[in-house]
Structure formats: C-alpha cells, structure tokens
Amino acid sequence: MQIFQKELFANQQYDEKNFFLIAGPCVVESEALLEEVAEKVYGICKRLGIPYVFKASYRKANRTSASSFTGLGDGTGLHLLKKIKDKYSLPVTSDIHAHEEAAIAAEYIDILQIPAFLCRQTDLLIAAAETGKIVNVKKGQFLSGPSMKFAVEKIKNAGNEKVMLTERGNTFGYQDLVVDYRNITWMKEHGTPVIMDCTHSLQQPNQTSGVTGGNPGLIGTIAKAAIATGADGLFIETHPNPAAAKSDGANMLRLDLLEGLLEQLVKLRKAVV
C-alpha cells in the first residue's frame, strides 16, 4: 500500500493485504441516508479489516435529463459529508466537475474524484492537483488504460504525486458498457493504485426515458474479477432501497447485500495475494 494510502487510513485498523473500499450512495439525498449507509458500511469494514472511504456526490452535474435530481445544494452537501467524516473518522470523497470547485470541495473532502467524461480536462486536473488532495481519476469510457498516463502526468507535473485511477468500463454500442480487465494491469503500470468501479461499469446509458439503466445483478461478478486481476480498491455505490434512490438507482447494490459480497471478496483476496 502506497504511503499516501497509509496516511488516508491512519485512523482505521485494517488488514494491509486487503483491498480498500470506496462506498456510499450515489448522491447526498439526506442526512439520514448518509448516516444509515455510513454506519452500516463502517461496521462491516471494521469487522472484515477493510480500509474504507465514504462516498457520496454533493452535486450531480452530469445528468441525462434536466429534470433529474442533482443534490441539496453544494454547501449543504459538502457540510453533510464533513459531518460523516468527523463522526466516523473516515476519509470521504465526492466528484467535482469544474476547476473552480476544486479548492472549495478540498476544504471538506479527502479525495477529489474526476468523472470519467472529464478525465481529459486539463484545467480541472491541474486545479485538483493544486489542492494537494488525493485525486482519483475515472478512466473515460472512450479511453484505454495506457492512455490514462497523460492524466497522471498532468497531475504529477502540477506537483501532486497522490493519484489514483478508476476503471469503469468502455462504451459498447449506444446503450451498454463492457469491462476490459487488461486495463487494471495497464493502469497499475502508471505507478498508481487502481480501483474498479463495480457499479457504474454496469450502467446502461442513453435510455429513451432519460434515466440511465443498469444491471446490478452482475456487481459481484465485476468485483470478483477485479480482485482476481489485481485491483487495489473497489468502488461500490450502495443504497438501502435503490428503487427509491434519486440518482443511479438502477445500478446500485442494495445495502443489505453488501456484507455477504465483501465476505466473499476478502476470501478471494487472501487466495490471490
């Protein structure tokens, strides 16, 4: 585990041979939701020795339909994430969408996530780098693992060595994604931790309804394959009732299914490390 990861999880007791987990609801819907998910996942990860990062987006700017829920307001969303961070002594992460957001978000969160569609936006990457925070760049659905070296170079050339990369599948036709697991190996060659996004990689975008579809029944398959191919971390969006979620409910894992999956993944990790 790289030095900056050890610093990230300094407040947690965990098995250093384990993968780390980034998990939470897609978006900040309410304080009650954040509390429910954080408490549940924190307890599971503590028992299984998994380093844990809480995730929720304070704002969803990349929605298909203009009528889609985008958040409770930036200030409210960031404040609620900070409350989870302080209460559970957990690192927290959220995505940012424009360079002017970087410094503001960095006051509240530990990892700045760059959405896949924006992974080539130079000003955004540099602004994130200049905060000194860890920057997690999601690989574009239109890029290969080797091509992500340029995103890594932009961040490191801005003076920040704390970079992570996330695989989230590639566009396959108009309404599907496919995961090429070679990208995990290829992106690790850039000298960064590599994370598998087990939920967004199962999205079915561009639906005529204006709401992205998904195939959550395969989350376990994606996660197991990622562990077997050397992923350092897993990204899993989870919700107590995905059908009622205000964003990405079609591809989130139901919260009560997370513990059993993580137990399987810990066993698999021990077998392959």
Short mmCIF file of C-alpha atoms in Angstrom, two decimals:
data_model
loop_
_atom_site.label_atom_id
_atom_site.label_comp_id
_atom_site.label_asym_id
_atom_site.label_seq_id
_atom_site.Cartn_x
_atom_site.Cartn_y
_atom_site.Cartn_z
CA MET A 1 0.00 0.00 0.00
CA GLN A 2 1.42 3.35 -1.04
CA ILE A 3 2.45 5.92 1.57
CA PHE A 4 -0.42 8.31 0.85
CA GLN A 5 -2.90 5.45 1.26
CA LYS A 6 -1.48 4.65 4.68
CA GLU A 7 -1.95 8.29 5.62
CA LEU A 8 -5.51 8.18 4.28
CA PHE A 9 -6.44 5.26 6.53
CA ALA A 10 -4.36 6.27 9.55
CA ASN A 11 -7.45 6.35 11.79
CA GLN A 12 -8.56 2.82 10.88
CA GLN A 13 -7.40 -0.63 11.89
CA TYR A 14 -7.28 -2.90 8.86
CA ASP A 15 -5.52 -5.78 7.16
CA GLU A 16 -2.83 -4.27 4.92
CA LYS A 17 -3.24 -7.16 2.48
CA ASN A 18 -6.89 -6.28 1.90
CA PHE A 19 -8.28 -4.17 -0.91
CA PHE A 20 -9.74 -0.81 0.12
CA LEU A 21 -13.37 0.13 -0.40
CA ILE A 22 -14.98 3.34 -1.63
CA ALA A 23 -18.70 3.03 -0.98
CA GLY A 24 -21.84 5.02 -0.31
CA PRO A 25 -24.94 6.33 -2.07
CA CYS A 26 -24.66 7.99 -5.46
CA VAL A 27 -25.71 11.43 -4.24
CA VAL A 28 -26.35 13.24 -0.97
CA GLU A 29 -30.12 12.79 -0.68
CA SER A 30 -30.49 13.45 3.05
CA GLU A 31 -28.52 13.40 6.28
CA ALA A 32 -30.47 10.34 7.41
CA LEU A 33 -29.41 8.38 4.32
CA LEU A 34 -25.74 9.24 4.77
CA GLU A 35 -25.89 8.21 8.43
CA GLU A 36 -27.59 4.90 7.67
CA VAL A 37 -25.15 3.90 4.95
CA ALA A 38 -22.01 5.14 6.71
CA GLU A 39 -22.83 3.37 9.97
CA LYS A 40 -23.62 0.09 8.23
CA VAL A 41 -20.64 0.02 5.88
CA TYR A 42 -18.22 1.28 8.53
CA GLY A 43 -19.23 -1.58 10.83
CA ILE A 44 -18.83 -4.19 8.11
CA CYS A 45 -15.43 -2.89 7.02
CA LYS A 46 -14.17 -2.68 10.59
CA ARG A 47 -15.11 -6.32 11.18
CA LEU A 48 -13.52 -7.50 7.94
CA GLY A 49 -10.40 -5.34 8.18
CA ILE A 50 -11.16 -3.38 5.00
CA PRO A 51 -9.92 0.24 4.74
CA TYR A 52 -12.98 2.36 4.00
CA VAL A 53 -13.67 5.65 2.20
CA PHE A 54 -17.21 7.05 2.38
CA LYS A 55 -18.57 8.27 -0.95
CA ALA A 56 -21.49 10.46 -1.98
CA SER A 57 -21.72 13.21 -4.56
CA TYR A 58 -22.61 16.62 -3.17
CA ARG A 59 -23.79 17.53 -6.66
CA LYS A 60 -24.52 15.51 -9.79
CA ALA A 61 -23.81 17.75 -12.74
CA ASN A 62 -23.71 15.06 -15.42
CA ARG A 63 -27.37 14.03 -15.54
CA THR A 64 -29.12 12.79 -18.69
CA SER A 65 -32.32 14.76 -18.12
CA ALA A 66 -32.63 18.35 -16.94
CA SER A 67 -35.35 17.18 -14.56
CA SER A 68 -33.05 14.71 -12.73
CA PHE A 69 -32.17 15.31 -9.07
CA THR A 70 -28.76 16.95 -8.74
CA GLY A 71 -28.42 17.49 -4.98
CA LEU A 72 -29.45 19.52 -1.97
CA GLY A 73 -27.15 22.42 -2.80
CA ASP A 74 -23.35 22.47 -2.77
CA GLY A 75 -22.95 23.94 0.70
CA THR A 76 -25.42 21.56 2.30
CA GLY A 77 -23.98 18.52 0.55
CA LEU A 78 -20.39 19.30 1.49
CA HIS A 79 -21.36 20.09 5.08
CA LEU A 80 -23.13 16.73 5.44
CA LEU A 81 -20.12 14.88 4.02
CA LYS A 82 -17.90 16.64 6.56
CA LYS A 83 -20.23 15.53 9.37
CA ILE A 84 -19.80 11.89 8.30
CA LYS A 85 -16.04 12.38 8.07
CA ASP A 86 -15.85 13.80 11.59
CA LYS A 87 -18.30 11.41 13.25
CA TYR A 88 -16.71 8.19 11.99
CA SER A 89 -13.12 9.45 11.44
CA LEU A 90 -13.43 8.34 7.84
CA PRO A 91 -11.95 9.80 4.67
CA VAL A 92 -14.67 11.00 2.31
CA THR A 93 -14.82 11.57 -1.42
CA SER A 94 -17.03 13.26 -3.98
CA ASP A 95 -16.74 14.20 -7.62
CA ILE A 96 -16.07 17.70 -8.92
CA HIS A 97 -16.97 18.98 -12.36
CA ALA A 98 -15.20 22.31 -12.87
CA HIS A 99 -11.83 23.76 -11.91
CA GLU A 100 -13.37 26.40 -9.63
CA GLU A 101 -14.95 23.64 -7.50
CA ALA A 102 -11.63 22.02 -6.57
CA ALA A 103 -10.45 24.39 -3.85
CA ILE A 104 -13.94 24.67 -2.36
CA ALA A 105 -14.50 20.91 -2.17
CA ALA A 106 -10.99 20.33 -0.82
CA GLU A 107 -11.98 22.15 2.36
CA TYR A 108 -14.39 19.31 3.16
CA ILE A 109 -13.27 16.10 1.47
CA ASP A 110 -10.12 13.99 1.26
CA ILE A 111 -10.24 12.64 -2.29
CA LEU A 112 -11.29 14.69 -5.30
CA GLN A 113 -12.90 12.42 -7.87
CA ILE A 114 -12.73 13.36 -11.54
CA PRO A 115 -15.68 11.99 -13.54
CA ALA A 116 -14.89 9.74 -16.49
CA PHE A 117 -16.32 12.16 -19.05
CA LEU A 118 -13.95 14.87 -17.74
CA CYS A 119 -10.71 12.90 -17.39
CA ARG A 120 -9.05 14.87 -20.21
CA GLN A 121 -9.99 18.32 -18.88
CA THR A 122 -6.55 19.78 -18.21
CA ASP A 123 -7.66 22.78 -16.13
CA LEU A 124 -9.79 20.53 -13.93
CA LEU A 125 -6.98 18.04 -13.33
CA ILE A 126 -4.47 20.78 -12.54
CA ALA A 127 -6.85 22.58 -10.18
CA ALA A 128 -7.50 19.32 -8.34
CA ALA A 129 -3.78 18.61 -8.16
CA GLU A 130 -3.00 22.04 -6.76
CA THR A 131 -5.22 21.44 -3.71
CA GLY A 132 -2.73 18.83 -2.50
CA LYS A 133 -5.56 16.34 -2.01
CA ILE A 134 -5.61 12.82 -3.43
CA VAL A 135 -7.02 12.90 -6.97
CA ASN A 136 -8.96 9.88 -8.22
CA VAL A 137 -9.42 10.00 -11.99
CA LYS A 138 -12.01 7.76 -13.55
CA LYS A 139 -10.93 6.40 -16.92
CA GLY A 140 -13.10 7.71 -19.72
CA GLN A 141 -15.49 5.26 -21.32
CA PHE A 142 -13.77 6.17 -24.58
CA LEU A 143 -10.15 5.57 -23.45
CA SER A 144 -7.76 2.68 -22.92
CA GLY A 145 -5.76 2.07 -19.75
CA PRO A 146 -2.43 3.01 -21.34
CA SER A 147 -3.81 6.38 -22.50
CA MET A 148 -4.51 7.36 -18.88
CA LYS A 149 -0.81 8.08 -18.47
CA PHE A 150 -1.48 11.59 -19.74
CA ALA A 151 -3.96 12.33 -16.95
CA VAL A 152 -1.43 11.03 -14.42
CA GLU A 153 1.31 13.21 -15.94
CA LYS A 154 -0.84 16.34 -15.77
CA ILE A 155 -1.44 15.86 -12.06
CA LYS A 156 2.13 14.93 -11.18
CA ASN A 157 3.55 17.76 -13.26
CA ALA A 158 1.39 20.10 -11.17
CA GLY A 159 3.30 18.91 -8.11
CA ASN A 160 0.94 16.25 -6.75
CA GLU A 161 2.04 12.61 -6.57
CA LYS A 162 -1.20 11.44 -4.91
CA VAL A 163 -3.05 9.98 -7.87
CA MET A 164 -5.45 7.05 -8.18
CA LEU A 165 -7.11 5.69 -11.31
CA THR A 166 -10.50 4.01 -11.61
CA GLU A 167 -11.66 1.57 -14.28
CA ARG A 168 -15.37 1.89 -15.11
CA GLY A 169 -15.81 0.10 -18.41
CA ASN A 170 -15.87 1.20 -22.03
CA THR A 171 -18.76 2.22 -24.23
CA PHE A 172 -20.09 -0.74 -26.19
CA GLY A 173 -22.64 0.40 -28.74
CA TYR A 174 -25.07 3.08 -27.65
CA GLN A 175 -26.60 1.57 -24.50
CA ASP A 176 -24.05 -0.68 -22.84
CA LEU A 177 -20.58 -0.88 -21.34
CA VAL A 178 -18.01 -3.67 -21.29
CA VAL A 179 -15.06 -4.12 -18.91
CA ASP A 180 -11.64 -4.95 -20.33
CA TYR A 181 -9.71 -6.24 -17.32
CA ARG A 182 -6.41 -5.68 -19.09
CA ASN A 183 -6.90 -2.03 -18.14
CA ILE A 184 -6.32 -2.83 -14.46
CA THR A 185 -2.86 -4.20 -15.23
CA TRP A 186 -2.09 -1.45 -17.71
CA MET A 187 -3.09 1.36 -15.37
CA LYS A 188 -1.07 -0.10 -12.49
CA GLU A 189 1.96 0.39 -14.76
CA HIS A 190 1.46 4.15 -14.33
CA GLY A 191 2.53 3.74 -10.68
CA THR A 192 -0.87 4.48 -9.18
CA PRO A 193 -3.38 2.47 -7.14
CA VAL A 194 -6.13 1.17 -9.41
CA ILE A 195 -9.78 0.92 -8.38
CA MET A 196 -12.60 -0.99 -10.05
CA ASP A 197 -15.93 0.83 -10.20
CA CYS A 198 -18.22 -2.17 -9.82
CA THR A 199 -21.47 -0.26 -10.23
CA HIS A 200 -21.01 2.37 -12.95
CA SER A 201 -19.34 -0.26 -15.15
CA LEU A 202 -22.76 -1.93 -15.29
CA GLN A 203 -24.66 1.15 -16.41
CA GLN A 204 -26.87 1.06 -19.47
CA PRO A 205 -26.80 4.70 -20.60
CA ASN A 206 -28.74 6.62 -23.23
CA GLN A 207 -32.15 5.20 -22.41
CA THR A 208 -35.04 6.96 -24.12
CA SER A 209 -36.63 7.52 -20.71
CA GLY A 210 -33.81 9.91 -19.81
CA VAL A 211 -32.86 7.72 -16.83
CA THR A 212 -29.75 5.55 -17.04
CA GLY A 213 -30.38 1.82 -16.66
CA GLY A 214 -28.15 -0.81 -15.14
CA ASN A 215 -27.52 -4.46 -14.33
CA PRO A 216 -26.80 -4.69 -10.58
CA GLY A 217 -27.10 -8.48 -10.59
CA LEU A 218 -23.56 -8.58 -12.02
CA ILE A 219 -21.90 -6.37 -9.38
CA GLY A 220 -20.46 -9.44 -7.65
CA THR A 221 -19.09 -10.77 -10.93
CA ILE A 222 -17.35 -7.48 -11.73
CA ALA A 223 -15.93 -7.21 -8.20
CA LYS A 224 -14.59 -10.77 -8.07
CA ALA A 225 -12.93 -10.45 -11.46
CA ALA A 226 -11.35 -7.17 -10.38
CA ILE A 227 -9.86 -8.71 -7.22
CA ALA A 228 -8.59 -11.67 -9.23
CA THR A 229 -6.86 -9.34 -11.71
CA GLY A 230 -5.11 -7.23 -9.09
CA ALA A 231 -7.31 -4.22 -8.35
CA ASP A 232 -6.14 -2.30 -5.27
CA GLY A 233 -9.57 -0.98 -4.40
CA LEU A 234 -13.25 -1.35 -5.21
CA PHE A 235 -15.85 1.37 -5.75
CA ILE A 236 -19.42 0.28 -4.98
CA GLU A 237 -22.41 2.57 -4.77
CA THR A 238 -24.97 1.23 -2.32
CA HIS A 239 -28.39 2.29 -1.05
CA PRO A 240 -30.96 0.79 1.35
CA ASN A 241 -33.61 0.95 -1.38
CA PRO A 242 -32.12 1.50 -4.85
CA ALA A 243 -35.57 1.60 -6.44
CA ALA A 244 -36.28 4.78 -4.47
CA ALA A 245 -32.84 6.35 -4.97
CA LYS A 246 -32.76 9.80 -6.53
CA SER A 247 -29.77 9.01 -8.77
CA ASP A 248 -28.35 5.85 -10.38
CA GLY A 249 -30.70 3.53 -8.55
CA ALA A 250 -30.68 1.11 -11.49
CA ASN A 251 -27.07 0.08 -10.92
CA MET A 252 -26.57 0.42 -7.15
CA LEU A 253 -26.12 -2.53 -4.79
CA ARG A 254 -28.81 -2.96 -2.16
CA LEU A 255 -27.23 -2.18 1.20
CA ASP A 256 -28.23 -5.44 2.84
CA LEU A 257 -26.36 -7.40 0.15
CA LEU A 258 -23.03 -5.66 0.70
CA GLU A 259 -21.80 -7.62 3.72
CA GLY A 260 -22.11 -11.03 2.09
CA LEU A 261 -20.33 -9.83 -1.04
CA LEU A 262 -17.47 -8.29 0.93
CA GLU A 263 -17.01 -11.50 2.90
CA GLN A 264 -16.57 -13.40 -0.36
CA LEU A 265 -14.18 -10.79 -1.73
CA VAL A 266 -11.96 -10.86 1.38
CA LYS A 267 -11.62 -14.64 0.99
CA LEU A 268 -10.79 -14.25 -2.68
CA ARG A 269 -8.21 -11.58 -1.95
CA LYS A 270 -6.44 -13.86 0.51
CA ALA A 271 -6.34 -16.58 -2.12
CA VAL A 272 -4.77 -14.45 -4.85
CA VAL A 273 -2.34 -12.19 -2.94
#
